[in-house]
Amino acid sequence: MRLTDRYGRLIKDLRISVTPRCNYHCTYCHPLGMEMADPPGTVSVEDVKNFIQAGVLLGAESIRFTGGEPLVRKELPQMVAVARELGIDDVAVTTNATALRKRLPELMEAGLRRVNISLDARDPEVFRQITRGGRIEEVWDGIEAVLEAGLHPVKLNAVVIRGMNDGEVVPLAELTLERPLHMRFIEYMHLNNAPFEEYKRQFIPGREIRAMIEARFGALEAVPTDPTSPARVFRIPGAEGTVGFINPVSEPFCANCSRLRLTSDKKIRPCLLTELELDIAWAFSADNPVEALVDAILMATDRKPAFGNTLPTRRERVMLGIGG
Ligand code: SAM
């Protein structure tokens, strides 16, 4: 079965947020303060299993676990295993990598194929400021663990913010020269309820980020990619890895969007940049949850908007709560 929405877009990628908690407090993502435990009603392994099973019946091809920080969930390996057992090959985790060295063996044993790691700076002090206290050594240790384990591709994500880490663009791109790392520069989206004027001052379009890299390394070479992938990918001539640009604000890729998100409090968010959420808690507690979740996913797909709102606006939920 192939699931398409009203605009003919194939829906095949499910992002599942497994917790609203995170051990980092990145300025662009997170209000201050971290809950010590997941709130009642947070998705369980059984819920995740039922949701993925419904997704598989509707043709889902990839599952990405996210959060919050998915590695704070001790059951994450069970969730990965469930996805693999249900026949999904492309199972990935988006993480800040701080617990990756410790948890990678159990995640790989469960069948994890890929990780996406957030890395917004190479300079330890800039990194500490953006993450509000993060220690970059922990992240490097996680990245090294993934490279040693031979997982690939290893994608690194940086949200670029003027006056904060724009000086890190060239050093981050440089990482791809000698190592098989795939650096993705993401445009800063207004998903943290920052004051509008401040946000507008701090926003940097992807073309400016690309120009910084080309000014240092010369013209980038295009690398062919899946058209439903949000990243436009390039290579610095001769580099081992790649650099990519995810430009949801200046070059929205809504026309190719193939994603649905499940939040950790059991809501489907058909579009990251639209407030609409469908509370589907009822489906998880139905007599036949898989059947009910198929209905819920169909309903959410039908309501997937043509475009997201990239303008600064008051958000009901910040990124941390949605699951990036
Ligand atoms: N804790 C994990 C991590 O650090 O990758 C997963 C959750 S995080 C919300 C997922 C992704 O969302 C990260 O790559 C992060 O950079 C991105 N993100 C968060 N807030 C963003 C914003 N305001 N604009 C653009 N990307 C954002």
Coordinates of C-alpha atoms and ligand atoms in Angstrom, one line a residue:
M1 CA 0.0 0.0 0.0
R2 CA 1.2 3.5 -0.8
L3 CA -0.2 6.4 1.3
T4 CA -0.6 9.7 -0.5
D5 CA -2.1 12.9 0.8
R6 CA -4.5 15.3 -0.9
Y7 CA -1.7 17.0 -2.8
G8 CA -0.3 13.7 -4.1
R9 CA 2.6 13.5 -1.8
L10 CA 3.8 10.1 -0.8
I11 CA 3.8 9.7 3.0
K12 CA 6.5 7.2 3.9
D13 CA 8.7 8.7 6.7
L14 CA 7.5 8.6 10.3
R15 CA 9.3 10.5 13.0
I16 CA 8.5 9.4 16.5
S17 CA 9.3 11.6 19.5
V18 CA 9.9 9.2 22.4
T19 CA 10.3 11.8 25.2
P20 CA 9.9 15.5 25.8
R21 CA 13.0 15.4 28.1
C22 CA 16.5 16.5 27.0
N23 CA 19.8 16.8 28.9
Y24 CA 20.7 19.8 26.8
H25 CA 18.9 23.2 26.6
C26 CA 19.9 24.5 23.2
T27 CA 18.9 28.1 22.8
Y28 CA 17.1 27.6 19.5
C29 CA 15.0 24.6 20.8
H30 CA 14.5 24.5 24.4
P31 CA 13.0 26.5 27.3
L32 CA 15.0 26.2 30.5
G33 CA 14.4 23.4 32.9
M34 CA 14.2 19.7 32.4
E35 CA 11.6 17.4 33.7
M36 CA 13.0 14.5 35.7
A37 CA 10.6 11.9 34.4
D38 CA 8.4 11.5 31.4
P39 CA 4.9 12.8 32.0
P40 CA 2.1 10.2 32.4
G41 CA 0.8 9.3 29.0
T42 CA 4.1 9.4 27.2
V43 CA 4.4 6.7 24.5
S44 CA 5.3 3.3 25.7
V45 CA 7.2 0.6 23.7
E46 CA 3.8 -1.1 23.1
D47 CA 2.4 2.2 21.7
V48 CA 5.4 2.7 19.5
K49 CA 5.0 -0.9 18.2
N50 CA 1.3 -0.4 17.4
F51 CA 2.0 2.9 15.7
I52 CA 4.8 1.5 13.5
Q53 CA 2.7 -1.6 12.7
A54 CA -0.1 0.7 11.5
G55 CA 2.5 2.7 9.6
V56 CA 3.9 -0.4 7.9
L57 CA 0.4 -1.4 6.8
L58 CA 0.2 2.0 5.1
G59 CA 3.6 1.7 3.4
A60 CA 6.0 3.4 5.9
E61 CA 9.6 3.0 4.8
S62 CA 11.6 4.8 7.4
I63 CA 11.4 5.5 11.2
R64 CA 13.4 8.2 12.9
F65 CA 13.3 8.3 16.7
T66 CA 13.8 11.7 18.1
G67 CA 12.8 13.9 21.1
G68 CA 13.7 15.7 23.4
E69 CA 16.7 13.5 23.6
P70 CA 15.8 9.9 22.6
L71 CA 18.8 8.4 24.4
V72 CA 17.3 9.5 27.8
R73 CA 14.7 6.8 27.2
K74 CA 16.0 3.5 28.6
E75 CA 13.6 1.6 26.4
L76 CA 14.9 3.1 23.1
P77 CA 16.7 -0.2 22.1
Q78 CA 13.4 -2.1 22.4
M79 CA 11.7 0.5 20.2
V80 CA 14.4 0.2 17.6
A81 CA 14.1 -3.6 17.7
V82 CA 10.3 -3.4 17.3
A83 CA 10.8 -1.2 14.2
R84 CA 13.2 -3.7 12.7
E85 CA 11.1 -6.7 13.5
L86 CA 8.2 -5.0 11.7
G87 CA 10.3 -4.9 8.6
I88 CA 11.6 -1.4 8.6
D89 CA 15.2 -1.3 7.3
D90 CA 15.8 2.4 7.6
V91 CA 15.7 3.0 11.4
A92 CA 17.6 6.1 12.6
V93 CA 18.0 8.1 15.8
T94 CA 18.5 11.9 16.0
T95 CA 20.6 12.6 19.1
N96 CA 22.9 15.0 20.8
A97 CA 25.3 11.9 21.2
T98 CA 26.2 12.5 24.8
A99 CA 25.2 9.0 25.8
L100 CA 26.0 7.4 22.5
R101 CA 29.3 5.8 23.5
K102 CA 27.6 4.0 26.3
R103 CA 24.4 3.0 24.5
L104 CA 25.5 2.3 21.0
P105 CA 26.2 -1.5 21.5
E106 CA 22.6 -2.2 22.7
L107 CA 21.2 0.1 20.0
M108 CA 23.2 -1.7 17.3
E109 CA 22.2 -5.1 18.7
A110 CA 18.6 -3.9 18.4
G111 CA 19.2 -3.2 14.7
L112 CA 19.9 0.6 14.6
R113 CA 21.2 1.5 11.2
R114 CA 21.9 5.2 11.3
V115 CA 22.4 8.2 13.6
N116 CA 22.0 11.9 13.0
I117 CA 24.0 13.9 15.5
S118 CA 23.5 17.6 16.5
L119 CA 26.8 19.5 16.4
D120 CA 26.4 23.2 16.3
A121 CA 30.0 24.2 16.8
R122 CA 33.6 23.0 17.0
D123 CA 34.7 25.6 19.4
P124 CA 34.0 24.3 22.9
E125 CA 33.0 27.6 24.3
V126 CA 30.6 28.4 21.4
F127 CA 29.2 24.9 21.8
R128 CA 28.7 25.4 25.6
Q129 CA 26.9 28.7 25.0
I130 CA 24.5 27.3 22.4
T131 CA 23.7 24.2 24.4
R132 CA 23.6 26.1 27.6
G133 CA 26.3 24.1 29.3
G134 CA 27.0 21.2 27.0
R135 CA 30.5 19.6 26.9
I136 CA 31.7 19.1 23.3
E137 CA 34.1 16.3 24.4
E138 CA 31.1 14.1 25.2
V139 CA 29.7 14.7 21.7
W140 CA 33.0 13.9 20.0
D141 CA 33.3 10.7 22.0
G142 CA 29.8 9.7 20.7
I143 CA 30.8 10.6 17.1
E144 CA 34.0 8.6 17.4
A145 CA 32.0 5.6 18.8
V146 CA 29.7 5.7 15.8
L147 CA 32.6 5.9 13.3
E148 CA 34.5 3.1 15.0
A149 CA 31.3 1.0 14.9
G150 CA 31.1 1.5 11.1
L151 CA 27.6 3.0 11.0
H152 CA 27.1 5.1 8.0
P153 CA 26.2 7.7 6.8
V154 CA 27.0 9.7 9.9
K155 CA 25.1 12.9 9.5
L156 CA 25.9 15.9 11.7
N157 CA 23.3 18.7 12.0
A158 CA 24.1 22.4 12.8
V159 CA 21.5 25.1 13.2
V160 CA 23.2 28.3 12.1
I161 CA 22.4 31.4 14.1
R162 CA 23.9 34.8 13.3
G163 CA 26.1 36.2 16.1
M164 CA 26.2 32.8 17.8
N165 CA 27.8 30.1 15.6
D166 CA 28.1 31.7 12.1
G167 CA 31.8 31.7 12.8
E168 CA 31.7 27.9 13.1
V169 CA 30.3 27.2 9.6
V170 CA 33.8 26.9 7.9
P171 CA 35.3 24.8 10.7
L172 CA 32.3 22.5 10.7
A173 CA 32.5 22.2 6.9
E174 CA 36.2 21.4 7.2
L175 CA 35.4 18.3 9.2
T176 CA 34.2 16.7 6.0
L177 CA 37.6 17.0 4.3
E178 CA 39.2 14.0 5.8
R179 CA 36.5 12.0 7.5
P180 CA 33.3 10.4 6.2
L181 CA 31.1 12.9 8.0
H182 CA 28.0 14.5 6.4
M183 CA 27.6 18.0 7.7
R184 CA 24.1 19.4 7.3
F185 CA 23.5 23.2 7.9
I186 CA 19.9 23.9 8.9
E187 CA 18.2 27.2 8.7
Y188 CA 17.1 28.5 12.0
M189 CA 13.3 28.1 12.2
H190 CA 11.1 30.1 14.6
L191 CA 10.1 27.2 16.7
N192 CA 11.3 28.4 20.1
N193 CA 9.2 31.5 20.6
A194 CA 12.2 33.8 20.4
P195 CA 11.2 37.6 20.2
F196 CA 10.4 38.2 16.5
E197 CA 13.0 41.0 16.0
E198 CA 15.7 39.0 17.6
Y199 CA 14.8 36.0 15.4
K200 CA 14.9 38.1 12.2
R201 CA 18.3 39.4 13.2
Q202 CA 19.7 36.0 13.9
F203 CA 18.3 34.2 10.9
I204 CA 20.8 33.3 8.2
P205 CA 19.6 32.0 4.8
G206 CA 21.2 28.8 3.5
R207 CA 22.6 30.6 0.5
E208 CA 24.7 32.8 2.8
I209 CA 25.9 29.7 4.7
R210 CA 26.9 28.1 1.4
A211 CA 28.7 31.3 0.3
M212 CA 30.8 31.2 3.5
I213 CA 31.9 27.7 2.6
E214 CA 32.6 28.4 -1.0
A215 CA 34.6 31.6 -0.1
R216 CA 37.0 29.3 1.8
F217 CA 37.0 26.0 -0.2
G218 CA 35.9 27.0 -3.7
A219 CA 32.8 26.0 -5.7
L220 CA 30.9 23.0 -4.2
E221 CA 30.2 19.9 -6.4
A222 CA 26.5 18.7 -6.4
V223 CA 25.9 15.2 -5.1
P224 CA 22.7 13.5 -6.4
T225 CA 20.1 12.9 -3.6
D226 CA 16.6 11.5 -3.0
P227 CA 14.3 14.3 -4.0
T228 CA 12.1 13.8 -0.8
S229 CA 15.2 14.4 1.3
P230 CA 15.1 18.0 2.7
A231 CA 18.9 18.4 2.2
R232 CA 20.6 19.7 -0.9
V233 CA 23.9 17.9 -0.8
F234 CA 27.3 19.0 -2.1
R235 CA 31.0 18.0 -1.7
I236 CA 34.0 20.2 -1.2
P237 CA 36.2 19.1 -4.1
G238 CA 38.3 16.1 -3.0
A239 CA 36.5 15.8 0.4
E240 CA 35.7 12.5 2.1
G241 CA 32.3 13.6 3.4
T242 CA 29.6 16.0 2.2
V243 CA 28.0 19.3 3.2
G244 CA 24.3 19.8 2.8
F245 CA 21.8 22.6 3.2
I246 CA 18.4 22.3 4.7
N247 CA 16.6 25.5 3.9
P248 CA 13.0 25.2 5.2
V249 CA 12.6 29.0 5.5
S250 CA 14.2 30.4 2.3
E251 CA 13.5 27.4 0.1
P252 CA 10.6 25.4 1.6
F253 CA 10.5 21.8 0.5
C254 CA 6.8 21.3 1.4
A255 CA 6.0 20.0 -2.1
N256 CA 8.1 16.9 -1.5
C257 CA 7.3 16.4 2.2
S258 CA 6.9 12.7 3.0
R259 CA 6.8 13.0 6.8
L260 CA 4.3 12.6 9.6
R261 CA 5.3 13.2 13.2
L262 CA 4.1 11.4 16.4
T263 CA 4.7 13.5 19.5
S264 CA 5.6 11.8 22.8
D265 CA 2.2 12.7 24.2
K266 CA 0.4 10.9 21.4
K267 CA -0.5 13.5 18.9
I268 CA 0.1 13.4 15.2
R269 CA 1.6 16.5 13.8
P270 CA 1.1 16.4 10.0
C271 CA 3.4 19.4 9.5
L272 CA 6.3 20.6 11.6
L273 CA 5.6 24.3 10.8
T274 CA 1.8 24.2 11.3
E275 CA 0.2 24.2 14.7
L276 CA -2.4 21.6 13.8
E277 CA -2.1 18.4 15.9
L278 CA -4.5 15.5 16.1
D279 CA -4.8 14.0 19.6
I280 CA -4.8 10.2 18.9
A281 CA -4.6 8.9 22.4
W282 CA -8.0 7.3 21.8
A283 CA -6.5 5.1 19.1
F284 CA -3.7 3.7 21.4
S285 CA -6.3 2.6 23.9
A286 CA -8.8 1.2 21.4
D287 CA -9.7 -2.5 21.5
N288 CA -7.7 -3.0 18.2
P289 CA -5.1 -0.2 18.4
V290 CA -3.4 -1.0 15.1
E291 CA -6.7 -0.7 13.2
A292 CA -7.5 2.5 15.1
L293 CA -4.1 3.9 14.4
V294 CA -4.4 3.2 10.7
D295 CA -7.6 5.3 10.8
A296 CA -5.8 8.0 12.8
I297 CA -2.8 8.1 10.4
L298 CA -5.2 8.3 7.4
M299 CA -7.1 11.2 9.1
A300 CA -3.8 13.0 9.8
T301 CA -2.6 12.5 6.3
D302 CA -5.8 14.0 4.9
R303 CA -5.2 17.1 7.0
K304 CA -1.6 17.6 6.0
P305 CA -1.4 21.2 4.8
A306 CA 0.1 22.1 1.5
F307 CA 2.6 24.5 3.2
G308 CA 4.0 25.2 6.7
N309 CA 4.2 28.6 8.2
T310 CA 7.8 29.7 8.3
L311 CA 7.1 33.2 9.5
P312 CA 7.9 34.2 13.1
T313 CA 4.7 33.5 15.0
R314 CA 3.6 32.5 18.6
R315 CA 3.9 28.7 18.7
E316 CA 1.8 26.6 21.0
R317 CA 4.7 24.1 21.2
V318 CA 8.4 24.6 20.9
M319 CA 10.6 22.2 18.9
L320 CA 11.6 20.3 22.0
G321 CA 8.0 19.2 22.5
I322 CA 7.3 18.4 18.9
G323 CA 10.3 16.3 18.0
G324 CA 12.7 17.6 15.4
Ligands
SAM1 N1 18.0 15.8 21.1 C1 18.2 15.4 19.7 C2 19.2 16.2 19.0 O1 19.9 17.0 19.7 O2 19.4 16.1 17.8 C3 16.9 15.3 18.9 C4 15.9 16.4 19.0 S1 16.3 17.9 18.2 C5 14.8 18.8 18.5 C6 16.2 17.4 16.5 C7 16.8 18.4 15.5 O3 16.0 19.6 15.5 C8 18.2 18.8 15.8 O4 19.0 18.6 14.6 C9 18.1 20.3 16.0 O5 19.2 21.0 15.5 C10 16.8 20.7 15.2 N2 16.2 21.9 15.7 C11 15.7 22.2 16.9 N3 15.2 23.5 17.0 C12 15.4 24.0 15.8 C13 15.1 25.3 15.2 N4 14.6 26.3 15.9 N5 15.4 25.5 13.9 C14 16.0 24.5 13.2 N6 16.3 23.3 13.6 C15 16.0 23.0 14.9

